[in-house]
PDB file of C-alpha atoms and ligand atoms in Angstrom:
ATOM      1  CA  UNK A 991     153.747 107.484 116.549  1.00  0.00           C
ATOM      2  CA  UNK A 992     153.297 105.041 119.792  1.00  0.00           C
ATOM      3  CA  UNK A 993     150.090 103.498 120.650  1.00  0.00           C
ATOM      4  CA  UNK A 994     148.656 104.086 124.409  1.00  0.00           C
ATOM      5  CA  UNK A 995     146.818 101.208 126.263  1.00  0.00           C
ATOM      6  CA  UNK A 996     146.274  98.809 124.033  1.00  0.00           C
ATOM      7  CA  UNK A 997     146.218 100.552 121.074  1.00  0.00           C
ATOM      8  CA  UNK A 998     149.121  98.723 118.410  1.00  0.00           C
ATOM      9  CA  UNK A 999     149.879 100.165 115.030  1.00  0.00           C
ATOM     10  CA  UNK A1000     148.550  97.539 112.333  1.00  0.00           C
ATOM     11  CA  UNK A1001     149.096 100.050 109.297  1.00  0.00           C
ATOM     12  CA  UNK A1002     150.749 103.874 108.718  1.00  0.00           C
ATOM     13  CA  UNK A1003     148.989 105.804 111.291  1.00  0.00           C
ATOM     14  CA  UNK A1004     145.929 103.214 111.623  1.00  0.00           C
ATOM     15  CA  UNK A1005     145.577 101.570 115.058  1.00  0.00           C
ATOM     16  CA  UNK A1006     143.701  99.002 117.073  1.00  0.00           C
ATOM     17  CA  UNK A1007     143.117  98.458 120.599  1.00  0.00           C
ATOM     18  CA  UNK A1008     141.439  95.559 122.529  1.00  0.00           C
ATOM     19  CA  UNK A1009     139.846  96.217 125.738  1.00  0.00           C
ATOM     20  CA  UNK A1010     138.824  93.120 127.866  1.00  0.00           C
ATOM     21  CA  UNK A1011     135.090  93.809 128.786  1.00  0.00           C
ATOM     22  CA  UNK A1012     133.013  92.086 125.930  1.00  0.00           C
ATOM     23  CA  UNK A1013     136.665  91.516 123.842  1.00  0.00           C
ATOM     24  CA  UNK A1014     135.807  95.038 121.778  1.00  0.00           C
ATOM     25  CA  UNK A1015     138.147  96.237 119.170  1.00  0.00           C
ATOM     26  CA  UNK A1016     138.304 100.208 118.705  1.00  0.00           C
ATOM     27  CA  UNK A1017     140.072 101.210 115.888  1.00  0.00           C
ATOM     28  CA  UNK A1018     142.074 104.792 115.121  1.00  0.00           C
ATOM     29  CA  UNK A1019     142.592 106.152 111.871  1.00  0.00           C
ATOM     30  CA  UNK A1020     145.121 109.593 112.281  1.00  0.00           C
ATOM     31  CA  UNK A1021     145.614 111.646 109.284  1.00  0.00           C
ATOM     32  CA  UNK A1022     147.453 115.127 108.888  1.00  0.00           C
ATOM     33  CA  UNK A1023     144.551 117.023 109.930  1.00  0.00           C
ATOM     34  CA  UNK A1024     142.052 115.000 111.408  1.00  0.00           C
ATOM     35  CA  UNK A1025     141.712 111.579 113.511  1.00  0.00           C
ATOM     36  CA  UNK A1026     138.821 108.938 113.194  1.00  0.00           C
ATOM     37  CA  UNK A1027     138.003 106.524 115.578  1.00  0.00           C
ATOM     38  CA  UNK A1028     135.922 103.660 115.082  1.00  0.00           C
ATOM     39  CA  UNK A1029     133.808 101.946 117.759  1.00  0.00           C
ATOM     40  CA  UNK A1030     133.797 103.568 121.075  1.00  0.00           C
ATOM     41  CA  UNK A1031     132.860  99.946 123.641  1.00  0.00           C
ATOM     42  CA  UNK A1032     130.361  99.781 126.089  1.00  0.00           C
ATOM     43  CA  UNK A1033     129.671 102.916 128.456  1.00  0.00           C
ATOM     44  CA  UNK A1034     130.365 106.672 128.738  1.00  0.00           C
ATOM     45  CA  UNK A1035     133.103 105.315 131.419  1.00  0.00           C
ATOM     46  CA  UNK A1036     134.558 103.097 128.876  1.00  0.00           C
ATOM     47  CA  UNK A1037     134.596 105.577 126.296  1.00  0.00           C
ATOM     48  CA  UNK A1038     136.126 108.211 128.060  1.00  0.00           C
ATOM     49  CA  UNK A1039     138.787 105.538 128.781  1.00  0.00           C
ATOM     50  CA  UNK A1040     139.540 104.609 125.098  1.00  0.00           C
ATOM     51  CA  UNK A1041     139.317 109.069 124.959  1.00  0.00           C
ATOM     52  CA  UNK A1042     141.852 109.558 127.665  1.00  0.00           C
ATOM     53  CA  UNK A1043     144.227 106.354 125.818  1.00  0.00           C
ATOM     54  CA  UNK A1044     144.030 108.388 122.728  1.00  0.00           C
ATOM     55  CA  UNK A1045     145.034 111.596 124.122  1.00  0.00           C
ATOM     56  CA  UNK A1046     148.260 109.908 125.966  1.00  0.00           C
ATOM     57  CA  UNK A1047     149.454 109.360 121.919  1.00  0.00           C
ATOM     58  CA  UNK A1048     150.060 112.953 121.030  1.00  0.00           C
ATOM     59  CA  UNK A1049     148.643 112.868 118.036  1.00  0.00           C
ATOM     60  CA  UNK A1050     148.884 116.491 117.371  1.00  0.00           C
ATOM     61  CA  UNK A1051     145.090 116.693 115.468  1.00  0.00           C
ATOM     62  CA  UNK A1052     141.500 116.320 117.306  1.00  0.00           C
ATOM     63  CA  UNK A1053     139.516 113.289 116.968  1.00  0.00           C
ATOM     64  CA  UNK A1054     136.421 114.844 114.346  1.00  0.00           C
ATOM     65  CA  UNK A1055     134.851 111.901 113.287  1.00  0.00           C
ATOM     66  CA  UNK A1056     133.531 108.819 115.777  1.00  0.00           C
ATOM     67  CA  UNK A1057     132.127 105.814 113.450  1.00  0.00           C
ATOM     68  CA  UNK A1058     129.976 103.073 114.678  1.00  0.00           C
ATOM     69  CA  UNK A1059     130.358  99.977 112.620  1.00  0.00           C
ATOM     70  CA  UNK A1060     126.759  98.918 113.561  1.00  0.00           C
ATOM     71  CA  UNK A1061     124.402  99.734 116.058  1.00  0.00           C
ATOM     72  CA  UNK A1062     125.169  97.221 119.153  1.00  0.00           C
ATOM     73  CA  UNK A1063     126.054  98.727 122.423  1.00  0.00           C
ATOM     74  CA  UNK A1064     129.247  97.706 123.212  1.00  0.00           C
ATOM     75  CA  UNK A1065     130.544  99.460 120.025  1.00  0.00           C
ATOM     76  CA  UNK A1066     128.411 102.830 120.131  1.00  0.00           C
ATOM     77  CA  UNK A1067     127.478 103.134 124.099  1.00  0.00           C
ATOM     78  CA  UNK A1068     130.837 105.143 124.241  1.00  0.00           C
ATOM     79  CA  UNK A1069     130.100 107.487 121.776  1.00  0.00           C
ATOM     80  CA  UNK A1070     129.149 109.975 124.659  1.00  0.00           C
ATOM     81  CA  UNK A1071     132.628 110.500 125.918  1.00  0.00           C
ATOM     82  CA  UNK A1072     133.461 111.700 122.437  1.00  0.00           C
ATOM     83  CA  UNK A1073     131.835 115.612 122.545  1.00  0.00           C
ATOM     84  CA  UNK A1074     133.509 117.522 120.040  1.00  0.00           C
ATOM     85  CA  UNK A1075     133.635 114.959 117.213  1.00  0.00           C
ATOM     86  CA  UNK A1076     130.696 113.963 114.971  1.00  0.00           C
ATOM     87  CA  UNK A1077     129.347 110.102 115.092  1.00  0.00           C
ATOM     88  CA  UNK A1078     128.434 108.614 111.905  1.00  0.00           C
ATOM     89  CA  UNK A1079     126.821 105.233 111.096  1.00  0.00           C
ATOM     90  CA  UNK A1080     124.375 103.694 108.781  1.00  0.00           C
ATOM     91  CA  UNK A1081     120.572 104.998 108.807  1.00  0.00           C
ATOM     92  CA  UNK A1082     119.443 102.505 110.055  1.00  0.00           C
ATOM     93  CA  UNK A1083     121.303 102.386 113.553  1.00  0.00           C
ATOM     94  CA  UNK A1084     120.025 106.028 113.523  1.00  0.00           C
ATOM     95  CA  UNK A1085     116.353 104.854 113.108  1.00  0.00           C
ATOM     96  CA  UNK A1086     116.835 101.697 115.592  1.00  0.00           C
ATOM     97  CA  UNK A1087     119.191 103.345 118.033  1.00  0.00           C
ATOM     98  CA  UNK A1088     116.896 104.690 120.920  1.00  0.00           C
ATOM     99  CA  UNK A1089     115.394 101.148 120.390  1.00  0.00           C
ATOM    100  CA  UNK A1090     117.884  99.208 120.624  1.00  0.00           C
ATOM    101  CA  UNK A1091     119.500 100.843 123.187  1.00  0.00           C
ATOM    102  CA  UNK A1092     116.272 100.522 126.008  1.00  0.00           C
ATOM    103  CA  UNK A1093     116.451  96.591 124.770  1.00  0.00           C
ATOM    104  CA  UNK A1094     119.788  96.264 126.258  1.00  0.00           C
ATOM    105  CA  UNK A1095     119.183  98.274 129.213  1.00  0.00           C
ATOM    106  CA  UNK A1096     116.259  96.057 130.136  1.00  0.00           C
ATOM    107  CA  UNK A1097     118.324  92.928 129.405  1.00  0.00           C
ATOM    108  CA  UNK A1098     121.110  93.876 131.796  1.00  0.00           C
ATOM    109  CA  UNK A1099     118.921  95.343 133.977  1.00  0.00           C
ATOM    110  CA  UNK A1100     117.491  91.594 134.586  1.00  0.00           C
ATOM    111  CA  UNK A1101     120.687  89.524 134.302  1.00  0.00           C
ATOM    112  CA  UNK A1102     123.368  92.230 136.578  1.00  0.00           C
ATOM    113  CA  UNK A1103     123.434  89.265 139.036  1.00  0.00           C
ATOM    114  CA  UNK A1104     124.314  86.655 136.643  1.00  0.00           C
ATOM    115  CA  UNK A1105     128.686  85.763 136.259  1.00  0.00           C
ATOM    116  CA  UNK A1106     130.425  87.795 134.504  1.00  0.00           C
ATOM    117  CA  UNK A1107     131.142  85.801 131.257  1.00  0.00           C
ATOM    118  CA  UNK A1108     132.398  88.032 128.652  1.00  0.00           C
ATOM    119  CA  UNK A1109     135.401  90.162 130.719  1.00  0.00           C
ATOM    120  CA  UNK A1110     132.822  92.478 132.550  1.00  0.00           C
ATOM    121  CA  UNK A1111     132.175  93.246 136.453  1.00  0.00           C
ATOM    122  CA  UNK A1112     128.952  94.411 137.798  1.00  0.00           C
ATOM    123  CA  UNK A1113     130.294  97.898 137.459  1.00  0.00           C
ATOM    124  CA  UNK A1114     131.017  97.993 133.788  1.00  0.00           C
ATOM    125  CA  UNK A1115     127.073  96.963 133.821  1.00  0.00           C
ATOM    126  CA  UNK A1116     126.426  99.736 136.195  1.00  0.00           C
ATOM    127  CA  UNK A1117     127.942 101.962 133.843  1.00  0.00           C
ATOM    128  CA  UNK A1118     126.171 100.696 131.100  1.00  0.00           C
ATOM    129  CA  UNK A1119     123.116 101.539 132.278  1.00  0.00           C
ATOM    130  CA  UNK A1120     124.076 104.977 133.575  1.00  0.00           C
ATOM    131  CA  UNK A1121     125.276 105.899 129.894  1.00  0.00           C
ATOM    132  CA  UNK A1122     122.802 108.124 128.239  1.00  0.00           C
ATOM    133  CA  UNK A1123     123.543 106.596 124.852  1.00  0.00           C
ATOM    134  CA  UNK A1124     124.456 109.001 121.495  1.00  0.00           C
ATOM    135  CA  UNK A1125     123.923 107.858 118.356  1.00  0.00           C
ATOM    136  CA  UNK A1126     124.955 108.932 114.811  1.00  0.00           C
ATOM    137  CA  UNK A1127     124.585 113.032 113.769  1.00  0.00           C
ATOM    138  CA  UNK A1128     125.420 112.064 110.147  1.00  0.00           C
ATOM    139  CA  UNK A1129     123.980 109.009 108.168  1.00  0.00           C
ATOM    140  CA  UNK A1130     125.430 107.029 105.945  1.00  0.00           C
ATOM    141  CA  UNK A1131     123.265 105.118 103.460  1.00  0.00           C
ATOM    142  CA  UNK A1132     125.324 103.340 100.672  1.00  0.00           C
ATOM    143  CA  UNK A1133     128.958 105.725 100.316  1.00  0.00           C
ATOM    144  CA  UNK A1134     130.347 108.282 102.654  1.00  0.00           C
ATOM    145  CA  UNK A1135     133.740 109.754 102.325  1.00  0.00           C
ATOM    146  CA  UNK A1136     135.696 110.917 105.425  1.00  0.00           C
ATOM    147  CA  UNK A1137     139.038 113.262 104.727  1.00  0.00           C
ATOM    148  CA  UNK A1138     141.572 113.278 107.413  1.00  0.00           C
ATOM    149  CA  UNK A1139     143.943 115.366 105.299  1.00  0.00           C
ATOM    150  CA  UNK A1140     146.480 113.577 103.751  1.00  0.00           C
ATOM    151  CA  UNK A1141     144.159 110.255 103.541  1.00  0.00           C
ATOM    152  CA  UNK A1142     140.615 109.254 103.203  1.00  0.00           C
ATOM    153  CA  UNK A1143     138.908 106.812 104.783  1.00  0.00           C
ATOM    154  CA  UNK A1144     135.840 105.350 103.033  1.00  0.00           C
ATOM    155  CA  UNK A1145     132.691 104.242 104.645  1.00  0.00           C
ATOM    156  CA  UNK A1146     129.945 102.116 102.336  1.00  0.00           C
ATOM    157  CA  UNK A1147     126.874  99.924 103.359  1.00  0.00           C
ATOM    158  CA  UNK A1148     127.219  96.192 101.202  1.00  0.00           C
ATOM    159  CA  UNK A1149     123.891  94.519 102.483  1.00  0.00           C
ATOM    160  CA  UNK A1150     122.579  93.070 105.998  1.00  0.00           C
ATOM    161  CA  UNK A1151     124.504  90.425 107.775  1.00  0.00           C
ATOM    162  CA  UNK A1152     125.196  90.795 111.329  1.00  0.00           C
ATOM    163  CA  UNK A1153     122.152  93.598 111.497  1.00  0.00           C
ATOM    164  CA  UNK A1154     120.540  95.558 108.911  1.00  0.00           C
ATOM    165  CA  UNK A1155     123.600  98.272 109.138  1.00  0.00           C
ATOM    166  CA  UNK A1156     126.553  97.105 109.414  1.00  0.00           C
ATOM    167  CA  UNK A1157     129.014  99.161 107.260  1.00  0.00           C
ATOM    168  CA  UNK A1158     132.587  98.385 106.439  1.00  0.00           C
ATOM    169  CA  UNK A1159     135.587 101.470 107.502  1.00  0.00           C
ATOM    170  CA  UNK A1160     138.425 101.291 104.594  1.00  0.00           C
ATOM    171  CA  UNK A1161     141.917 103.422 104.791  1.00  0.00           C
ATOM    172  CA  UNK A1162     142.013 101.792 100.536  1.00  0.00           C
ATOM    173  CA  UNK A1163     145.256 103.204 100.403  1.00  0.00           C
ATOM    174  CA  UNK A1164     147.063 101.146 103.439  1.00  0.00           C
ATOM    175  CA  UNK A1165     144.940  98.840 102.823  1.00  0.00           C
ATOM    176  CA  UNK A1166     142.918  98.243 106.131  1.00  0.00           C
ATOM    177  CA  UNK A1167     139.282  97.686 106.199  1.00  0.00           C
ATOM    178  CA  UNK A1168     137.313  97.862 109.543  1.00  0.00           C
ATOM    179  CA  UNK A1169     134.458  94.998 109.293  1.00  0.00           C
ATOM    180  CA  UNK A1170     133.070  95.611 112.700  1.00  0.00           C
ATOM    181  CA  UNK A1171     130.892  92.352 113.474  1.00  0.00           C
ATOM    182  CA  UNK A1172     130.140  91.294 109.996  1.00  0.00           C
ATOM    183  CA  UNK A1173     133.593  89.247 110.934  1.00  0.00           C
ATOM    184  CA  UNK A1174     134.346  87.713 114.541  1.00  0.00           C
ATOM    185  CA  UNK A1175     138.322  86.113 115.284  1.00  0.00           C
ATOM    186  CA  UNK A1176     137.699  85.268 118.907  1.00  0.00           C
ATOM    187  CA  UNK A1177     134.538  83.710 118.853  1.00  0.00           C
ATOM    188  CA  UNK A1178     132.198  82.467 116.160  1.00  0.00           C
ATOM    189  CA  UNK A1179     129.847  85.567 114.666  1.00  0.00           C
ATOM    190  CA  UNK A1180     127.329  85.997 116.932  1.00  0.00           C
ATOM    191  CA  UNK A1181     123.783  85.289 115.087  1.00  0.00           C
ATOM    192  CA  UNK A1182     121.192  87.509 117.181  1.00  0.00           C
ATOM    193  CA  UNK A1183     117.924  88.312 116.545  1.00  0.00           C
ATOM    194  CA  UNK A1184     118.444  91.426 115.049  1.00  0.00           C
ATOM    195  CA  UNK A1185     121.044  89.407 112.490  1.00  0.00           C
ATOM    196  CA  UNK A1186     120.020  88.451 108.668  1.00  0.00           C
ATOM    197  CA  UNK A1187     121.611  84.760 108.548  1.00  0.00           C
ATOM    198  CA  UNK A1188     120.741  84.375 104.805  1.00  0.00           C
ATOM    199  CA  UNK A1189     121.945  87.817 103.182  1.00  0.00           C
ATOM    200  CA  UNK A1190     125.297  87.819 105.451  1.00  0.00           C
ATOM    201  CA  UNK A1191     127.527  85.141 103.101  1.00  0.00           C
ATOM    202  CA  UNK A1192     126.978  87.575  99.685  1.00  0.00           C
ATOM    203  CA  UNK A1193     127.083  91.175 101.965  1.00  0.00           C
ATOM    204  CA  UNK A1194     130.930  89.503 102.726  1.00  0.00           C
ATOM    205  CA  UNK A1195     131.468  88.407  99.197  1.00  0.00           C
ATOM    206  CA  UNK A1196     130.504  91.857  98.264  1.00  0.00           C
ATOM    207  CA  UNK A1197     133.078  93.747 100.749  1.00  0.00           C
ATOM    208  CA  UNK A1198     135.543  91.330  99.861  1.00  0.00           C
ATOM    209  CA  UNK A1199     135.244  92.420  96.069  1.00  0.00           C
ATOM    210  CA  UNK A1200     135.209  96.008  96.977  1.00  0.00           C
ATOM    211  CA  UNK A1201     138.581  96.172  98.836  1.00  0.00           C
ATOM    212  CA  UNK A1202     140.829  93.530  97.244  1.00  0.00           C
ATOM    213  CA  UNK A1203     142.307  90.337  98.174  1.00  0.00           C
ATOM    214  CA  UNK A1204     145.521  92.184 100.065  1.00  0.00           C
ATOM    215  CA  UNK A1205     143.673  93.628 103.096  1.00  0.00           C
ATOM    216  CA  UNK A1206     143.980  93.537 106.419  1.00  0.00           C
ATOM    217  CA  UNK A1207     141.054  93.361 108.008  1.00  0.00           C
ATOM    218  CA  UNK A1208     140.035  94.274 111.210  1.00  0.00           C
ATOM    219  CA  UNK A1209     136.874  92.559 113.518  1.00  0.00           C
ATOM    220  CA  UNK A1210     134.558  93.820 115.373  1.00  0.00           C
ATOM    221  CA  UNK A1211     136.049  90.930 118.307  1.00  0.00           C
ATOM    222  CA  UNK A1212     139.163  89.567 118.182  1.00  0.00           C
ATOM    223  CA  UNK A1213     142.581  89.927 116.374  1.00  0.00           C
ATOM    224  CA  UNK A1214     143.105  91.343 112.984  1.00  0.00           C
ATOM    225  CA  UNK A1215     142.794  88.696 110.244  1.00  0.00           C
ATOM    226  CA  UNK A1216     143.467  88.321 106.159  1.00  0.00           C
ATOM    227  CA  UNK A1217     141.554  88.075 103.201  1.00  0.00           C
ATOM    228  CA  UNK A1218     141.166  84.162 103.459  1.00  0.00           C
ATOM    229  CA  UNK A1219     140.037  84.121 107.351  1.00  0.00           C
ATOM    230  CA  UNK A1220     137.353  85.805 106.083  1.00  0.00           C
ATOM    231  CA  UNK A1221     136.412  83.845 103.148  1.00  0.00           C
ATOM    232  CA  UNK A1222     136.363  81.025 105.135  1.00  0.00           C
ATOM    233  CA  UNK A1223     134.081  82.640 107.930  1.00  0.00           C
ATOM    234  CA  UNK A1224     131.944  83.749 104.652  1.00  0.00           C
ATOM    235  CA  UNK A1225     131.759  80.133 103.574  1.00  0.00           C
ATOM    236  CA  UNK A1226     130.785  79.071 107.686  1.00  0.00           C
ATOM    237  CA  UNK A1227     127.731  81.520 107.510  1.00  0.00           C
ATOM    238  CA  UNK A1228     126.886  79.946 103.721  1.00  0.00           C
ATOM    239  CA  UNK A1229     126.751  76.661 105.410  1.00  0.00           C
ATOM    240  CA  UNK A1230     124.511  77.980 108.163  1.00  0.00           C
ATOM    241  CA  UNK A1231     122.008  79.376 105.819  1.00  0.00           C
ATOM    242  CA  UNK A1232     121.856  76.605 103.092  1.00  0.00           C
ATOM    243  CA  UNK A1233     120.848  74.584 106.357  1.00  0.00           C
ATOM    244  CA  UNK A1234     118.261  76.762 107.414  1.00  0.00           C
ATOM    245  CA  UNK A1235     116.781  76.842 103.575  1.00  0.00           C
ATOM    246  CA  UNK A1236     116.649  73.553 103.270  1.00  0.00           C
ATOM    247  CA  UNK A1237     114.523  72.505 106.530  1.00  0.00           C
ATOM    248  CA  UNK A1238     112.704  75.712 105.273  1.00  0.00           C
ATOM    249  CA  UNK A1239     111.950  74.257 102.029  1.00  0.00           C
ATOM    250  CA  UNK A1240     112.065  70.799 103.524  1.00  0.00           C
ATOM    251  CA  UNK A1241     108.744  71.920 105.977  1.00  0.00           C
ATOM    252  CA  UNK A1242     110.465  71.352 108.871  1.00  0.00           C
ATOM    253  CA  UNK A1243     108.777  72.800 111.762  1.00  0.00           C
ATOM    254  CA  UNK A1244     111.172  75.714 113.591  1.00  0.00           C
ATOM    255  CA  UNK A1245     111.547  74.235 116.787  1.00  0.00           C
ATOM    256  CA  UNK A1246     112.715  71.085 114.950  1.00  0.00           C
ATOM    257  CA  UNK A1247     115.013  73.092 112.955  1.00  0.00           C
ATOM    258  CA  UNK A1248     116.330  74.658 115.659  1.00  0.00           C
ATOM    259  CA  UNK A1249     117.114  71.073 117.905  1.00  0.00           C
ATOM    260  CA  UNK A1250     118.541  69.054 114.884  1.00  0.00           C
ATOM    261  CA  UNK A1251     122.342  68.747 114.549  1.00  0.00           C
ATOM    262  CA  UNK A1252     123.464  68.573 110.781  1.00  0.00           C
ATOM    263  CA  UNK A1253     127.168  67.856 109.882  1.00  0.00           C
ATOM    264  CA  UNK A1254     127.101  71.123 107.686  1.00  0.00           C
ATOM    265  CA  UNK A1255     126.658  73.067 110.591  1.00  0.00           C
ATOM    266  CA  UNK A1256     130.176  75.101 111.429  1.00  0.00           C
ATOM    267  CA  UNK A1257     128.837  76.510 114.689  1.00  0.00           C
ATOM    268  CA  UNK A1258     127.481  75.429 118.256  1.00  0.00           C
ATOM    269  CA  UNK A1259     123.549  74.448 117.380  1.00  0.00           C
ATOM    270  CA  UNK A1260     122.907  76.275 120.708  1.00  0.00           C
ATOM    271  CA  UNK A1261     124.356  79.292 119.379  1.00  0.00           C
ATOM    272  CA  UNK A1262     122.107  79.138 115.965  1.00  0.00           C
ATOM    273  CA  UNK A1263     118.457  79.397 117.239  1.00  0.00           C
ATOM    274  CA  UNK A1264     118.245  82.786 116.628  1.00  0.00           C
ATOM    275  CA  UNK A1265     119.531  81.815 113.110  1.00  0.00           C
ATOM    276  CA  UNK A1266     116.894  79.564 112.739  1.00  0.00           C
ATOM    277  CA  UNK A1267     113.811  82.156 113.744  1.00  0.00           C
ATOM    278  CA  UNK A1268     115.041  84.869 111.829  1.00  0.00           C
ATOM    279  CA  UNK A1269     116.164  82.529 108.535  1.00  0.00           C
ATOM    280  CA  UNK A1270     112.541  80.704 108.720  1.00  0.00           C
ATOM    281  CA  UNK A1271     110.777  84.379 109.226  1.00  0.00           C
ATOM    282  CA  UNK A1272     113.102  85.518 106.054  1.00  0.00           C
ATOM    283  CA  UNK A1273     112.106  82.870 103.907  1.00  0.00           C
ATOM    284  CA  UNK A1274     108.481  82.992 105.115  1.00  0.00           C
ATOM    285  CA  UNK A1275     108.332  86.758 103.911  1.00  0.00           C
ATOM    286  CA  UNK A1276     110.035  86.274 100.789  1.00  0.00           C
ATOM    287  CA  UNK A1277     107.997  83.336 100.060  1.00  0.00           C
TER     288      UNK A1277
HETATM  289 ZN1  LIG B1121     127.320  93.334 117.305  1.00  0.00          ZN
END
C-alpha cells in the first residue's frame, strides 16, 4: 500500500502525514475492514484535503472512525470533511468543544492581519473561520476499543497534560502509539492555558508504562520519535513544574515567577507564562 501526499508508512498499514499549515501530523490506521484516521488539521478545506489524499491510496475499506487526540482546532476543525465516519475523543473535548472552538474563532478573528508564523496564509484563516466545527459523536472516558478487522486500535485517557483530554491512539500489536500533543518533535510542547503543567510529567510516565519501551510514537507536531525522546521531553516538563512548585511554595508572587530565569528551566521563559498561571492556580486549589 502507497501513501498519497504526504502520507509515509511508519508501521504495517499505519501511516502519517505532515501538512505545512501549523506543522499537523494526521495519522491513518487501515485494517481489513475498516480505516481510522486520527487528527483531521485545521478547516473543513483542510480536511477535505487530508479526505481527498486518503482516497488517492486505494485502500479498498471506508474511513469509519475519525479520532481527535485532544480538543485543539488544528487537529479536530477538519473533522467536518469526514461525513460518513464517526469522531471520537475524550468527554471532555465533547463538553469544551463548542467552547473552545468560538475562543479560537475570536482569536483569529483579531490577529488575521498579523504574519503568518506557523506555515498558514490568510486563507487557511479564512477557512478556519468558515468551518462549522464537529466534534466527537462517541466519548471516550478512560478505555475505548476500535476494531478495524484484522487489528484493533486502542484508545485510553492516562491523566491531563497538554489539556484535560488528551488521549493516547495505540495499534499494540505494531507497536505505534499516537500521543497527539502530550509530545511535540518540532517545537517544544506548547504550555497554553488550557494545559495542566504539573500532572503532564506522570500522565507520560503513565502512557509510557502502558505501551512498552519498543514503540514508536507518533506527535501531535513534528516527526515520529522513540521511547527515550519522550522520556526525556517527560523529564523537560518535570523540570518545568518542580520550578513552578517551588516559587509556589517559595511565595513568590506570579508575575515574579513568571519573569525569573532559573537554570532548570528546559524551555523559552517567554513560552512558560501560561505555565506559571495555570501551575500557581493548581497549587492554589489543591492547597
Ligand atoms: Zn494542542
Amino acid at each position: 500500500m502507497r501513501g498519497a501526499g504526504p502520507f509515509v508508512e511508519v508501521a504495517d498499514r499505519v501511516f502519517h502525514g505532515r501538512y505545512p499549515q501549523w506543522d499537523v501530523g494526521v495519522g491513518l490506521v487501515v485494517g481489513s475492514e475498516a480505516a481510522l484516521v486520527v487528527d483531521t488539521r485545521a478547516s473543513e478545506v483542510q480536511g477535505r484535503e487530508v479526505f481527498e489524499d486518503i482516497g488517492r491510496m486505494r485502500l479498498g475499506v471506508p474511513v469509519t472512525r475519525v479520532v481527535s487526540t485532544h480538543v485543539h482546532f488544528d487537529h479536530t476543525f477538519g473533522n467536518r470533511a469526514f461525513e460518513t465516519a464517526t469522531v471520537i475523543a475524550h468527554e471532555r473535548v465533547a463538553a469544551m468543544f463548542v467552547t473552545d472552538a468560538e475562543r479560537i474563532k475570536r482569536r483569529v478573528r483579531d490577529d488575521l492581519a498579523d504574519a503568518p508564523e506557523y506555515g498558514y496564509t490568510v486563507q487557511d484563516l479564512q477557512d478556519l473561520l468558515d468551518t462549522e466545527p464537529r466534534g466527537p459523536d462517541v466519548t471516550v472516558e478512560e478505555r475505548y476499543t476500535v476494531d478495524l478487522g484484522d487489528r484493533v486500535v486502542e484508545l485510553a485517557f492516562a491523566g491531563r497534560g497538554h489539556t484535560d483530554g488528551d488521549i493516547r491512539i495505540a495499534v499494540p500489536h505494531d507497536k505505534v502509539v499516537f500521543l497527539g500533543d502530550l509530545i511535540e518533535e518540532s517545537a517544544p510542547p506548547s504550555l497554553g492555558g488550557d494545559s495542566w503543567p504539573l500532572d503532564w510529567a506522570p500522565t507520560l510516565d503513565r502512557h509510557l508504562a502502558a505501551v512498552g519501551p519498543e514503540v514508536l510514537v507518533v506527535p501531535g507536531h513534528g516527526r515520529p520519535v522513540d521511547a527515550a525522546f519522550v522520556r526525556r521531553q517527560r523529564d523537560e516538563l518535570a523540570a518545568v513544574a518542580a520550578v513552578i512548585r517551588d516559587r509556589y511554595v517559595g511565595g513568590i508572587p506570579l508575575l515574579q515567577a513568571r519573569q525569573e530565569p532559573d537554570g532548570r528551566l528546559p524551555y523559552p521563559l517567554e513560552g512558560l507564562a501560561n505555565a506559571f498561571t495555570r501551575g500557581y492556580a493548581q497549587s492554589a486549589a489543591e492547597a
